Coordinates of C-alpha atoms in Angstrom, one line a residue:
M1 CA 94.2 45.0 -33.5
V2 CA 90.5 45.5 -34.8
K3 CA 89.9 44.0 -38.4
F4 CA 89.0 46.3 -41.4
T5 CA 85.7 44.1 -41.6
E6 CA 84.3 45.3 -37.9
L7 CA 84.8 49.0 -39.0
N8 CA 81.1 49.4 -40.9
I9 CA 82.9 49.6 -44.5
S10 CA 81.4 48.9 -47.8
E11 CA 81.5 45.9 -49.2
T12 CA 83.0 47.6 -52.4
T13 CA 85.6 49.4 -50.3
L14 CA 86.4 46.4 -48.5
K15 CA 87.3 44.6 -51.4
S16 CA 89.6 47.2 -52.6
V17 CA 91.1 46.8 -49.2
R18 CA 91.4 43.2 -49.3
R19 CA 93.1 43.5 -52.6
M20 CA 95.8 45.9 -51.2
G21 CA 96.7 42.8 -48.7
F22 CA 95.2 44.6 -45.8
E23 CA 94.0 42.5 -42.7
E24 CA 93.9 44.5 -39.5
A25 CA 93.7 48.6 -38.7
T26 CA 96.5 50.3 -37.2
P27 CA 95.0 52.7 -34.0
I28 CA 95.1 55.7 -36.0
Q29 CA 92.9 54.1 -39.1
E30 CA 90.6 52.4 -36.5
G31 CA 89.8 55.6 -34.6
T32 CA 89.3 57.9 -37.7
I33 CA 87.6 55.4 -39.8
R34 CA 85.2 55.1 -36.9
L35 CA 84.5 59.1 -36.3
G36 CA 85.1 59.8 -40.2
M37 CA 82.3 57.5 -41.2
E38 CA 80.0 59.4 -38.8
G39 CA 80.8 62.6 -40.1
K40 CA 82.7 64.4 -37.4
D41 CA 85.6 66.9 -38.0
I42 CA 89.0 64.8 -36.9
I43 CA 92.3 66.2 -35.6
G44 CA 94.5 63.3 -36.1
Q45 CA 97.7 63.7 -33.9
A46 CA 100.3 60.5 -35.0
Q47 CA 104.0 60.1 -36.0
T48 CA 104.9 59.4 -39.7
G49 CA 104.5 55.7 -40.3
T50 CA 101.1 54.7 -38.8
G51 CA 98.7 54.4 -41.8
K52 CA 97.2 58.1 -41.9
T53 CA 96.8 58.1 -45.9
T54 CA 94.2 54.5 -45.2
A55 CA 92.8 56.7 -42.2
F56 CA 91.6 59.7 -44.0
G57 CA 91.1 57.6 -47.2
I58 CA 88.6 55.0 -46.3
P59 CA 86.0 57.7 -44.9
L60 CA 87.1 60.0 -47.7
I61 CA 86.3 57.3 -50.7
E62 CA 82.7 56.1 -49.0
K63 CA 81.4 59.7 -49.3
I64 CA 82.1 59.8 -52.8
D65 CA 79.0 60.0 -55.0
T66 CA 80.3 58.5 -58.0
R67 CA 77.3 59.6 -60.0
D68 CA 78.5 63.1 -59.3
G69 CA 81.0 64.3 -61.5
N70 CA 82.0 67.5 -59.1
V71 CA 85.1 67.5 -56.8
Q72 CA 83.9 66.1 -53.8
G73 CA 87.4 65.5 -51.7
L74 CA 90.3 67.8 -51.4
V75 CA 93.8 66.3 -50.1
I76 CA 96.2 69.1 -49.2
A77 CA 99.6 67.8 -49.0
P78 CA 103.0 69.6 -48.4
T79 CA 105.2 68.0 -51.1
R80 CA 104.9 66.7 -54.6
E81 CA 106.2 63.7 -53.4
L82 CA 103.5 63.1 -50.7
A83 CA 100.7 64.0 -53.3
I84 CA 101.8 61.5 -55.6
Q85 CA 101.7 58.8 -52.9
V86 CA 98.6 59.7 -51.3
S87 CA 96.8 59.7 -54.8
E88 CA 98.5 56.2 -55.5
E89 CA 96.9 55.1 -52.4
L90 CA 93.5 56.7 -52.6
Y91 CA 93.2 55.4 -56.3
N92 CA 93.5 51.7 -55.0
L93 CA 91.4 52.4 -52.0
G94 CA 88.5 53.7 -54.5
K95 CA 89.5 51.1 -57.5
D96 CA 86.2 49.1 -56.9
K97 CA 84.3 52.1 -56.8
N98 CA 85.6 53.4 -59.8
V99 CA 86.4 56.7 -58.2
R100 CA 88.4 59.3 -60.4
I101 CA 91.4 60.9 -58.6
L102 CA 93.8 63.4 -59.6
S103 CA 96.9 64.9 -58.5
V104 CA 98.0 68.7 -58.9
F105 CA 101.8 70.1 -58.3
G106 CA 104.1 72.4 -59.2
G107 CA 106.9 71.1 -61.5
Q108 CA 104.2 69.8 -64.0
E109 CA 103.2 71.5 -67.1
I110 CA 99.8 73.3 -65.8
G111 CA 98.3 72.9 -69.1
R112 CA 98.0 69.2 -69.0
Q113 CA 96.2 69.5 -65.0
I114 CA 94.1 71.8 -66.5
R115 CA 93.1 69.2 -69.1
A116 CA 92.7 66.4 -66.7
L117 CA 90.4 68.4 -64.5
K118 CA 87.9 68.5 -67.4
N119 CA 87.8 64.8 -67.2
R120 CA 85.6 65.3 -63.8
P121 CA 88.1 64.1 -61.3
Q122 CA 86.1 63.5 -57.8
I123 CA 89.0 63.7 -55.5
I124 CA 91.9 66.3 -56.1
V125 CA 95.1 65.8 -54.2
G126 CA 97.6 68.7 -54.5
T127 CA 100.0 71.3 -52.8
P128 CA 99.0 74.2 -51.8
G129 CA 100.9 76.7 -54.0
R130 CA 99.1 74.4 -57.0
L131 CA 95.9 74.0 -55.7
L132 CA 95.7 78.2 -55.4
D133 CA 97.0 78.6 -58.6
H134 CA 93.9 76.6 -60.2
I135 CA 91.4 78.2 -57.8
N136 CA 92.6 81.4 -58.9
R137 CA 92.6 80.4 -62.8
R138 CA 88.7 79.1 -61.9
T139 CA 89.7 75.6 -63.8
L140 CA 89.6 74.1 -60.1
K141 CA 85.9 74.6 -58.6
L142 CA 85.5 73.3 -54.9
D143 CA 81.5 74.7 -54.2
N144 CA 80.7 70.8 -53.9
V145 CA 83.7 69.7 -51.5
N146 CA 82.1 67.7 -48.8
T147 CA 85.4 66.6 -47.4
L148 CA 88.7 68.4 -46.9
V149 CA 92.1 66.7 -45.7
L150 CA 95.0 68.4 -44.6
D151 CA 98.3 65.7 -44.3
E152 CA 101.0 66.6 -42.4
A153 CA 99.8 70.3 -41.4
D154 CA 102.8 71.0 -39.0
E155 CA 104.8 70.4 -42.4
M156 CA 103.1 72.5 -44.5
L157 CA 103.8 75.0 -41.6
N158 CA 107.5 74.7 -41.5
M159 CA 107.5 75.1 -45.1
G160 CA 105.5 78.6 -45.1
F161 CA 102.2 77.4 -46.6
I162 CA 99.8 78.5 -44.0
E163 CA 98.3 81.8 -45.4
D164 CA 97.8 79.4 -48.6
I165 CA 96.0 76.7 -46.6
Q166 CA 93.9 79.4 -45.1
S167 CA 93.1 80.9 -48.6
I168 CA 92.2 77.6 -50.0
M169 CA 90.0 76.6 -47.1
S170 CA 87.9 79.5 -47.4
N171 CA 87.3 78.6 -50.7
V172 CA 85.4 75.1 -49.6
P173 CA 81.8 75.2 -48.4
E174 CA 81.6 75.5 -44.6
T175 CA 79.5 72.3 -44.5
R176 CA 82.5 70.0 -45.4
Q177 CA 84.0 67.4 -43.0
T178 CA 87.7 68.5 -42.2
L179 CA 90.4 66.1 -41.4
L180 CA 93.8 67.3 -40.3
F181 CA 96.5 65.4 -39.3
S182 CA 99.8 66.8 -37.8
A183 CA 103.1 64.9 -36.0
T184 CA 102.8 67.9 -33.5
M185 CA 100.1 70.7 -32.6
P186 CA 102.1 73.9 -32.7
D187 CA 99.7 77.3 -31.7
P188 CA 98.9 78.1 -35.7
I189 CA 97.8 74.6 -36.1
R190 CA 95.7 74.9 -33.3
R191 CA 94.3 78.4 -34.6
I192 CA 93.4 76.8 -37.7
A193 CA 92.0 73.9 -36.1
E194 CA 89.7 76.5 -34.1
K195 CA 88.7 78.6 -37.0
F196 CA 87.9 76.4 -39.9
M197 CA 87.0 72.9 -37.9
K198 CA 83.4 71.9 -35.9
T199 CA 84.2 70.9 -32.6
P200 CA 87.0 68.0 -34.0
E201 CA 87.5 65.0 -32.2
I202 CA 90.8 64.0 -31.1
V203 CA 92.6 60.7 -32.3
K204 CA 95.7 60.8 -30.6
I205 CA 98.4 57.8 -31.1
K206 CA 101.2 58.1 -28.8
S207 CA 104.9 58.2 -30.5
K208 CA 106.0 55.0 -28.2
E209 CA 103.8 52.8 -30.7
M210 CA 106.6 54.0 -33.4
T211 CA 109.7 52.9 -31.6
V212 CA 112.0 51.3 -34.0
E213 CA 114.5 50.4 -30.7
N214 CA 114.8 47.0 -31.6
I215 CA 116.0 47.5 -35.0
E216 CA 119.1 48.1 -36.0
Q217 CA 119.3 50.6 -39.0
F218 CA 122.3 50.9 -41.8
F219 CA 122.6 52.5 -45.1
V220 CA 124.8 51.5 -47.8
K221 CA 125.8 54.4 -50.3
S222 CA 125.5 52.5 -53.8
V223 CA 125.1 53.5 -57.7
E224 CA 122.3 52.0 -59.4
R225 CA 124.3 49.1 -61.3
E226 CA 126.0 47.9 -58.2
K227 CA 122.9 47.5 -55.8
F228 CA 122.0 44.1 -56.5
D229 CA 125.4 42.4 -56.4
I230 CA 125.7 43.9 -53.1
L231 CA 122.3 42.8 -51.9
S232 CA 123.3 39.2 -53.2
R233 CA 126.8 39.5 -50.9
L234 CA 124.7 41.0 -47.8
L235 CA 122.4 37.9 -47.8
N236 CA 125.2 35.5 -48.3
V237 CA 127.0 36.9 -45.3
Q238 CA 123.8 37.8 -43.1
Q239 CA 122.3 34.6 -43.8
P240 CA 118.6 36.1 -42.7
E241 CA 115.8 33.7 -41.5
L242 CA 113.3 35.6 -43.1
A243 CA 114.0 38.8 -45.1
I244 CA 112.1 41.5 -47.0
V245 CA 113.2 43.1 -50.2
F246 CA 111.3 46.3 -51.0
G247 CA 111.1 47.5 -54.4
R248 CA 109.8 51.0 -55.6
T249 CA 107.8 49.9 -58.4
K250 CA 106.1 46.7 -59.8
R251 CA 108.7 46.1 -62.3
R252 CA 111.2 46.4 -59.7
V253 CA 109.9 43.9 -57.7
D254 CA 109.3 41.3 -60.5
E255 CA 112.7 41.9 -61.7
L256 CA 114.8 41.2 -58.1
A257 CA 112.4 38.1 -57.5
H258 CA 113.5 36.9 -60.8
A259 CA 116.7 37.6 -60.0
L260 CA 117.0 36.5 -56.7
N261 CA 116.0 32.9 -57.7
L262 CA 118.4 33.0 -60.4
R263 CA 121.5 33.2 -57.5
G264 CA 119.7 30.4 -55.7
Y265 CA 117.3 32.0 -53.5
L266 CA 113.6 31.0 -52.5
A267 CA 111.9 34.6 -53.7
E268 CA 108.9 35.4 -54.6
G269 CA 107.1 39.0 -55.1
I270 CA 103.7 40.4 -54.5
H271 CA 102.6 43.9 -55.8
G272 CA 99.3 45.2 -57.0
D273 CA 99.1 43.9 -60.0
L274 CA 98.8 40.2 -58.4
S275 CA 95.1 38.5 -57.8
Q276 CA 94.2 38.4 -54.6
A277 CA 94.6 34.3 -54.5
K278 CA 98.1 34.5 -55.7
R279 CA 99.1 37.3 -53.0
M280 CA 97.5 35.0 -50.5
S281 CA 99.6 31.9 -51.5
V282 CA 102.9 33.7 -51.5
L283 CA 102.0 35.1 -48.0
K284 CA 101.1 31.6 -46.7
Q285 CA 104.5 30.0 -48.2
F286 CA 106.6 33.1 -46.6
K287 CA 104.8 32.9 -43.0
A288 CA 105.5 29.0 -43.4
N289 CA 109.2 29.4 -44.1
K290 CA 108.5 28.0 -47.6
I291 CA 110.3 31.0 -49.2
D292 CA 113.1 32.8 -47.6
I293 CA 113.0 36.5 -49.5
L294 CA 109.4 38.7 -49.9
V295 CA 109.8 41.2 -52.7
A296 CA 107.3 43.8 -52.4
T297 CA 106.0 47.3 -52.9
D298 CA 104.8 49.7 -50.3
V299 CA 101.1 48.9 -51.3
A300 CA 101.6 45.4 -51.4
A301 CA 103.2 45.0 -47.9
R302 CA 100.7 47.4 -46.2
G303 CA 99.0 46.2 -43.1
L304 CA 100.0 42.7 -43.8
D305 CA 100.3 40.4 -40.7
I306 CA 103.7 39.1 -41.0
S307 CA 106.1 38.1 -37.9
G308 CA 109.4 36.2 -37.9
V309 CA 111.2 38.6 -40.3
S310 CA 114.8 39.0 -39.0
H311 CA 116.0 41.7 -42.0
V312 CA 114.5 44.3 -44.2
Y313 CA 116.2 45.3 -47.3
N314 CA 115.4 48.8 -48.6
F315 CA 116.5 48.0 -52.6
D316 CA 115.2 51.7 -53.2
I317 CA 114.9 54.1 -50.4
P318 CA 111.1 55.4 -50.4
Q319 CA 110.0 58.8 -51.1
D320 CA 108.6 59.7 -47.4
P321 CA 109.4 58.6 -44.1
E322 CA 106.5 57.1 -43.3
S323 CA 106.9 54.4 -45.5
Y324 CA 110.0 53.7 -44.5
V325 CA 109.2 53.3 -40.8
H326 CA 106.1 50.9 -42.1
R327 CA 109.0 49.1 -44.0
I328 CA 111.6 48.5 -41.2
G329 CA 108.3 47.9 -39.2
R330 CA 108.3 44.2 -40.4
T331 CA 111.1 43.3 -38.3
G332 CA 112.4 43.7 -34.7
R333 CA 108.7 42.6 -33.4
A334 CA 108.1 40.5 -30.3
G335 CA 110.9 42.3 -28.8
K336 CA 113.3 40.5 -30.9
K337 CA 116.1 42.4 -32.5
G338 CA 115.9 43.1 -36.5
V339 CA 118.0 44.7 -39.0
A340 CA 117.4 47.2 -41.7
V341 CA 119.5 47.6 -44.4
T342 CA 119.0 51.0 -46.8
F343 CA 120.4 51.1 -50.2
V344 CA 121.1 55.0 -51.3
T345 CA 122.2 56.5 -54.4
P346 CA 124.7 59.3 -54.1
R347 CA 121.5 61.8 -55.3
E348 CA 119.0 60.7 -52.7
M349 CA 121.3 61.2 -49.8
G350 CA 119.0 64.2 -49.0
Y351 CA 115.8 61.6 -48.5
L352 CA 118.4 59.6 -46.0
S353 CA 118.4 62.8 -43.9
I354 CA 114.5 63.3 -43.7
V355 CA 114.3 59.5 -42.5
E356 CA 116.8 60.3 -39.7
R357 CA 114.8 63.0 -38.6
T358 CA 111.7 61.3 -38.6
T359 CA 112.9 58.4 -36.9
K360 CA 115.3 60.7 -34.6
K361 CA 117.6 57.8 -35.2
K362 CA 121.1 57.9 -37.1
M363 CA 121.8 54.6 -39.0
E364 CA 124.9 53.6 -39.6
A365 CA 127.3 53.3 -42.9
L366 CA 127.7 49.9 -43.9
V367 CA 130.3 48.9 -46.3
P368 CA 129.6 46.3 -48.1
P369 CA 131.4 42.7 -47.8
T370 CA 133.5 41.7 -50.6
A371 CA 133.1 38.7 -52.9
D372 CA 135.4 36.7 -51.2
E373 CA 133.7 37.7 -48.0
A374 CA 130.1 36.4 -49.4
V375 CA 132.0 33.3 -50.4
I376 CA 132.8 32.5 -46.9
G377 CA 129.2 33.2 -45.8
L378 CA 128.3 30.6 -48.3
Q379 CA 131.2 28.2 -47.1
R380 CA 129.7 28.5 -43.5
V381 CA 126.1 27.3 -44.6
A382 CA 127.9 24.6 -46.4
M383 CA 129.6 23.4 -43.4
E384 CA 126.3 23.5 -41.4
Q385 CA 124.8 21.6 -44.1
L386 CA 127.0 18.9 -43.9
E387 CA 127.0 18.5 -40.4
T388 CA 123.3 18.0 -40.3
M389 CA 123.2 15.6 -42.6
T390 CA 126.1 13.8 -40.6
E391 CA 123.8 14.1 -37.4
K392 CA 120.8 13.1 -39.2
N393 CA 122.9 9.9 -39.9
N394 CA 120.2 9.0 -42.4
L395 CA 123.0 7.9 -45.1
G396 CA 122.6 4.2 -46.1
S397 CA 124.0 3.2 -49.2
Y398 CA 126.2 6.5 -49.4
R399 CA 128.4 5.4 -46.7
E400 CA 129.8 2.3 -48.5
L401 CA 130.5 4.8 -51.3
A402 CA 132.5 6.9 -48.8
T403 CA 134.5 3.6 -47.8
E404 CA 135.5 3.5 -51.0
M405 CA 136.5 6.7 -51.9
L406 CA 138.3 7.0 -48.6
E407 CA 140.7 3.9 -49.9
K408 CA 141.9 6.4 -52.7
H409 CA 141.7 9.7 -51.1
D410 CA 142.6 11.6 -48.1
A411 CA 139.7 11.9 -45.7
V412 CA 140.1 15.7 -45.5
D413 CA 140.1 16.5 -49.4
L414 CA 137.1 14.8 -49.8
V415 CA 135.3 16.9 -47.1
A416 CA 137.1 20.0 -48.6
A417 CA 135.7 19.1 -52.1
A418 CA 132.4 18.1 -50.7
L419 CA 132.3 21.9 -49.1
K420 CA 133.2 22.8 -52.4
T421 CA 130.4 21.9 -54.3
L422 CA 127.8 23.1 -51.9
T423 CA 129.0 26.0 -52.0
K424 CA 129.3 26.3 -55.8
D425 CA 127.0 29.1 -57.1
P426 CA 124.3 26.7 -58.7
E427 CA 123.8 28.8 -61.5
D428 CA 126.0 31.1 -62.7
A429 CA 123.0 32.9 -64.6
P430 CA 123.1 36.6 -65.9
V431 CA 121.4 39.0 -63.7
Q432 CA 119.5 41.9 -65.6
I433 CA 117.9 44.9 -63.3
T434 CA 116.3 47.7 -65.3
E435 CA 118.2 51.1 -63.5
E436 CA 115.4 53.0 -61.9
R437 CA 116.0 57.0 -62.2
P438 CA 116.6 58.3 -58.2
L439 CA 114.2 60.2 -56.4
P440 CA 113.8 63.9 -57.1
S441 CA 116.0 66.1 -55.7
R442 CA 115.0 67.1 -52.3
G443 CA 116.6 69.2 -49.5
G444 CA 118.5 68.2 -46.3
G445 CA 121.9 66.6 -48.1
G446 CA 123.8 64.3 -46.4
Y447 CA 124.0 64.0 -42.7
K448 CA 126.8 66.0 -41.3
G449 CA 128.5 64.3 -38.1
K450 CA 130.3 66.2 -35.3
G451 CA 133.4 66.8 -37.5
G452 CA 131.2 68.8 -40.1
G453 CA 131.7 66.6 -43.4
G454 CA 129.2 64.5 -44.5
R455 CA 129.0 61.0 -43.5
S456 CA 131.7 58.4 -42.6
S457 CA 131.6 55.4 -44.3
G458 CA 132.8 53.3 -41.7
G459 CA 130.9 51.2 -38.9
G460 CA 129.6 48.5 -40.8
Y461 CA 127.2 45.5 -39.7
K462 CA 128.1 44.4 -36.5
G463 CA 127.2 40.9 -36.3
K464 CA 127.7 38.8 -33.2
G465 CA 130.4 36.2 -34.4
G466 CA 130.3 32.6 -34.6
G467 CA 127.5 30.6 -37.4
G468 CA 124.1 31.4 -36.4
R469 CA 121.8 31.9 -39.5
S470 CA 120.5 35.3 -37.5
S471 CA 123.7 36.0 -36.2
G472 CA 124.9 38.8 -39.1
G473 CA 127.9 35.8 -39.4
G474 CA 130.0 37.9 -37.6
Y475 CA 130.7 40.3 -40.6
K476 CA 132.5 43.4 -39.3
G477 CA 132.2 46.8 -41.1
R478 CA 135.2 48.2 -42.5
R479 CA 136.3 51.6 -42.5
E480 CA 137.8 51.7 -46.1
S481 CA 135.8 52.3 -49.3
S482 CA 135.0 49.7 -51.2
S483 CA 133.6 49.6 -54.4
S484 CA 134.3 46.2 -55.9
S485 CA 132.0 44.9 -58.6
R486 CA 133.2 41.4 -58.6
P487 CA 130.6 38.8 -58.9
S488 CA 128.4 38.2 -55.7
G489 CA 129.6 34.7 -55.0
G490 CA 126.6 33.0 -55.8
G491 CA 123.5 31.9 -53.8
R492 CA 122.8 29.8 -50.9
P493 CA 123.4 25.8 -51.1
G494 CA 120.8 23.9 -49.6
R495 CA 118.5 26.7 -49.6
T496 CA 117.5 26.3 -53.3
R497 CA 114.2 24.1 -52.8
R498 CA 111.4 24.3 -55.5
H499 CA 108.7 26.6 -55.2
E500 CA 105.3 25.7 -54.5
S501 CA 102.5 27.6 -55.9

């Protein structure tokens, strides 16, 4: 892969890219940034999850003249959720250049948006209907726009926005640069390209680069307050070699990392508020297996070169399929199998269906292990630890103490006591995770199987059995419902090394 430093990006933007943790450009980013920096119109045909926002975001940010208070860049997105996400990523990309960015969409009070527009944003990200509303009210002037981006054009076509898009584009100067991104190229999208674009270059990424075939994908339906206990049990049973847990917000990441440490795991969090030095330190420890679990936000984890991850846990389901594919793509690399588990609250089931349509792969319902099953996983680890210590035969004076104890107690009882001591929760500390609101209700509903009655809860995590660390510990899913709220059974004995800063 090509590094961002090789793409002729200004030092100011590179500084923002480094802060976000990006190291290497994806194929769509490499092609789009090279051509976009030359001022060419571009049709980017790529599946979700290829890094489109950064692909068009860097050329867009680079062209902004921060001394000019007019709107210079316009991004049209199909949904409110995507508009918010795009504006957040553009904000991070333009942070060191001090680019002013505003998102406008339906459902938000328009007076508030009109006031925000008076602050002279230089990039507007918006949904078609609300953009057109502002244009008609003359609260949004597009006379100085030099870059226009249509994101997920085929999705906007499916939602019936094609006429709105044409109206908006007719209000933007013909001298602009136009970047159009679409997973597919139906005829109406081709006609827009022919009418509004100037000899566009095509950057096409084959869908095979988005394969998730090596990744077993599961979902856990859970109310918010039970998610952390379920995550703890899954970690105890599945015993991942290296895991990444994704949270939606910075607060969420901080709280999860702290709570996992209280339960005996080696966990560290990364998000946009950390210094570059701290983030690099955490990643170095993770790559060196000095941290078991990395907790991250989407922005912090994108573009990172991380290998050896056996499990990805989406503690919060992401707002869009692109983020989901980015997340689970951290596992299942280099021909190895990976496991992805996504937590979904009942109100977020529509997002699950959207993700499944994007990846063209149904997720299997995972019934969480009970507290007792989680303890069995911990007992297995304790047994492996005892066996490893015995094989090393570095016991010295402990052998004398053992001989003395064997004179008083049965050998089986002593080994059982040792296992119980190792399995015991190292710190029965209370865990506090602030509840997050579920994502806004989104169409699609739950997946309706062939029986037509919504999702089955059967088919849990199918490990291969036995005691291997990454084998899943032999945990089989159950078909009956399991809503136990019993304690998680503690952390992992023998893995609670001290953090290195």
